[in-house]
C-alpha cells in the first residue's frame, strides 16, 4: 500500500500534489481537529479532482494555519502543520491492519480504511475529504468497501483528463 501526502497547495481544485495524484496511491489530505465533534479541512490541504479521479482518498489530522500538531524534538516543542503529518497516521493504520489481517491483497486494507472513515463531506467520496477522517477502530472493524464511484465521480467523469 502506497501512502502519500496530498500536499499543501490548497484550497483550490486540482491542488493534489504528486505522487499523491496517482491511481494506486492513497492520497491523504489534512483536517484541523477543533474539538472531538468539530473538524474542518485544513486551509492548505490539497483538493481534487486529480488526473486519476477523485482525490484525496482520506484525511487525517494536520493542524491548521493557526494551530499545529505539537512536535517535541531534543527537548523543544514546536507546532507543525501540513499533510506530511497526516500521511504517517494512515500508514500506521495500514501497518496495524497488516498485522491483524496478514497476507491480504492491498485493496483489502484500502477498503477497510475507506469503509471505516468518518464522512465529513458528501455521502461517499468527495473532493475535499475523500472518504473522510481516518478512524483506526472503525477501520479495523469495517467491511472493506470497493472503489465504487460516488455521485461526484459520476458527474466529474466527463471532466477527467484520462
PDB file of C-alpha atoms in Angstrom, residues 60-142:
ATOM      1  CA  UNK A  60      -6.087  12.777   8.928  1.00  0.00           C
ATOM      2  CA  UNK A  61      -5.096  15.466  11.460  1.00  0.00           C
ATOM      3  CA  UNK A  62      -2.643  18.019  10.039  1.00  0.00           C
ATOM      4  CA  UNK A  63      -3.056  21.186  12.089  1.00  0.00           C
ATOM      5  CA  UNK A  64      -4.431  24.448  10.711  1.00  0.00           C
ATOM      6  CA  UNK A  65      -2.928  27.821   9.819  1.00  0.00           C
ATOM      7  CA  UNK A  66      -3.318  28.986  13.425  1.00  0.00           C
ATOM      8  CA  UNK A  67      -2.832  25.726  15.325  1.00  0.00           C
ATOM      9  CA  UNK A  68      -0.360  22.968  14.606  1.00  0.00           C
ATOM     10  CA  UNK A  69       0.408  19.477  15.820  1.00  0.00           C
ATOM     11  CA  UNK A  70       2.755  19.651  18.799  1.00  0.00           C
ATOM     12  CA  UNK A  71       6.073  18.040  17.965  1.00  0.00           C
ATOM     13  CA  UNK A  72       8.775  17.552  20.587  1.00  0.00           C
ATOM     14  CA  UNK A  73      12.369  17.268  19.430  1.00  0.00           C
ATOM     15  CA  UNK A  74      15.507  17.439  21.568  1.00  0.00           C
ATOM     16  CA  UNK A  75      13.652  18.987  24.488  1.00  0.00           C
ATOM     17  CA  UNK A  76      11.941  21.666  22.389  1.00  0.00           C
ATOM     18  CA  UNK A  77       8.278  21.829  21.445  1.00  0.00           C
ATOM     19  CA  UNK A  78       7.132  23.223  18.132  1.00  0.00           C
ATOM     20  CA  UNK A  79       3.739  23.458  16.451  1.00  0.00           C
ATOM     21  CA  UNK A  80       3.947  21.944  12.972  1.00  0.00           C
ATOM     22  CA  UNK A  81       1.348  21.625  10.256  1.00  0.00           C
ATOM     23  CA  UNK A  82       0.891  20.050   6.870  1.00  0.00           C
ATOM     24  CA  UNK A  83      -0.332  16.942   5.134  1.00  0.00           C
ATOM     25  CA  UNK A  84       3.123  15.409   5.630  1.00  0.00           C
ATOM     26  CA  UNK A  85       1.982  14.895   9.219  1.00  0.00           C
ATOM     27  CA  UNK A  86      -1.318  13.338   8.056  1.00  0.00           C
ATOM     28  CA  UNK A  87       0.086  10.621   5.800  1.00  0.00           C
ATOM     29  CA  UNK A  88       2.010   8.736   8.546  1.00  0.00           C
ATOM     30  CA  UNK A  89      -1.230   8.304  10.502  1.00  0.00           C
ATOM     31  CA  UNK A  90      -2.761   6.434   7.563  1.00  0.00           C
ATOM     32  CA  UNK A  91       0.407   4.383   7.040  1.00  0.00           C
ATOM     33  CA  UNK A  92       0.223   3.401  10.726  1.00  0.00           C
ATOM     34  CA  UNK A  93      -3.393   2.220  10.353  1.00  0.00           C
ATOM     35  CA  UNK A  94      -2.350   0.081   7.376  1.00  0.00           C
ATOM     36  CA  UNK A  95       0.554  -1.361   9.419  1.00  0.00           C
ATOM     37  CA  UNK A  96      -1.816  -2.252  12.276  1.00  0.00           C
ATOM     38  CA  UNK A  97      -4.224  -3.952   9.882  1.00  0.00           C
ATOM     39  CA  UNK A  98      -1.430  -5.839   8.116  1.00  0.00           C
ATOM     40  CA  UNK A  99      -0.528  -7.361  11.488  1.00  0.00           C
ATOM     41  CA  UNK A 100      -4.140  -8.136  12.356  1.00  0.00           C
ATOM     42  CA  UNK A 101      -5.055  -9.488   8.901  1.00  0.00           C
ATOM     43  CA  UNK A 102      -1.799 -10.786   7.348  1.00  0.00           C
ATOM     44  CA  UNK A 103      -1.409 -11.860   3.749  1.00  0.00           C
ATOM     45  CA  UNK A 104      -4.320  -9.922   2.256  1.00  0.00           C
ATOM     46  CA  UNK A 105      -4.363  -8.057  -1.029  1.00  0.00           C
ATOM     47  CA  UNK A 106      -3.519  -4.320  -0.670  1.00  0.00           C
ATOM     48  CA  UNK A 107      -7.037  -3.421  -1.821  1.00  0.00           C
ATOM     49  CA  UNK A 108      -8.404  -5.179   1.292  1.00  0.00           C
ATOM     50  CA  UNK A 109      -6.554  -2.748   3.592  1.00  0.00           C
ATOM     51  CA  UNK A 110      -7.517   0.246   1.459  1.00  0.00           C
ATOM     52  CA  UNK A 111     -11.152  -0.861   1.514  1.00  0.00           C
ATOM     53  CA  UNK A 112     -11.143  -1.187   5.304  1.00  0.00           C
ATOM     54  CA  UNK A 113      -9.647   2.305   5.701  1.00  0.00           C
ATOM     55  CA  UNK A 114     -12.223   3.781   3.326  1.00  0.00           C
ATOM     56  CA  UNK A 115     -15.055   1.839   4.969  1.00  0.00           C
ATOM     57  CA  UNK A 116     -14.076   2.963   8.474  1.00  0.00           C
ATOM     58  CA  UNK A 117     -13.505   6.631   7.663  1.00  0.00           C
ATOM     59  CA  UNK A 118     -15.885   9.177   9.188  1.00  0.00           C
ATOM     60  CA  UNK A 119     -17.516  11.095   6.339  1.00  0.00           C
ATOM     61  CA  UNK A 120     -17.076  14.838   6.690  1.00  0.00           C
ATOM     62  CA  UNK A 121     -18.485  15.980   3.371  1.00  0.00           C
ATOM     63  CA  UNK A 122     -20.844  14.439   0.865  1.00  0.00           C
ATOM     64  CA  UNK A 123     -22.101  10.885   1.179  1.00  0.00           C
ATOM     65  CA  UNK A 124     -19.404   8.788  -0.446  1.00  0.00           C
ATOM     66  CA  UNK A 125     -16.110  10.165  -1.647  1.00  0.00           C
ATOM     67  CA  UNK A 126     -15.715  13.920  -2.107  1.00  0.00           C
ATOM     68  CA  UNK A 127     -13.077  16.343  -3.427  1.00  0.00           C
ATOM     69  CA  UNK A 128     -12.044  17.787  -0.049  1.00  0.00           C
ATOM     70  CA  UNK A 129     -12.049  14.866   2.396  1.00  0.00           C
ATOM     71  CA  UNK A 130     -12.244  11.766   0.188  1.00  0.00           C
ATOM     72  CA  UNK A 131     -13.981   9.005   2.160  1.00  0.00           C
ATOM     73  CA  UNK A 132     -13.484  11.054   5.349  1.00  0.00           C
ATOM     74  CA  UNK A 133     -11.430  11.195   8.542  1.00  0.00           C
ATOM     75  CA  UNK A 134      -9.443   8.019   9.227  1.00  0.00           C
ATOM     76  CA  UNK A 135     -10.616   6.121  12.314  1.00  0.00           C
ATOM     77  CA  UNK A 136      -8.391   3.250  13.490  1.00  0.00           C
ATOM     78  CA  UNK A 137     -11.008   1.333  15.466  1.00  0.00           C
ATOM     79  CA  UNK A 138     -13.737   1.648  12.850  1.00  0.00           C
ATOM     80  CA  UNK A 139     -11.322   0.726  10.050  1.00  0.00           C
ATOM     81  CA  UNK A 140     -10.302  -2.473  11.827  1.00  0.00           C
ATOM     82  CA  UNK A 141     -13.972  -3.407  12.296  1.00  0.00           C
ATOM     83  CA  UNK A 142     -15.239  -2.182   8.901  1.00  0.00           C
TER      84      UNK A 142
END
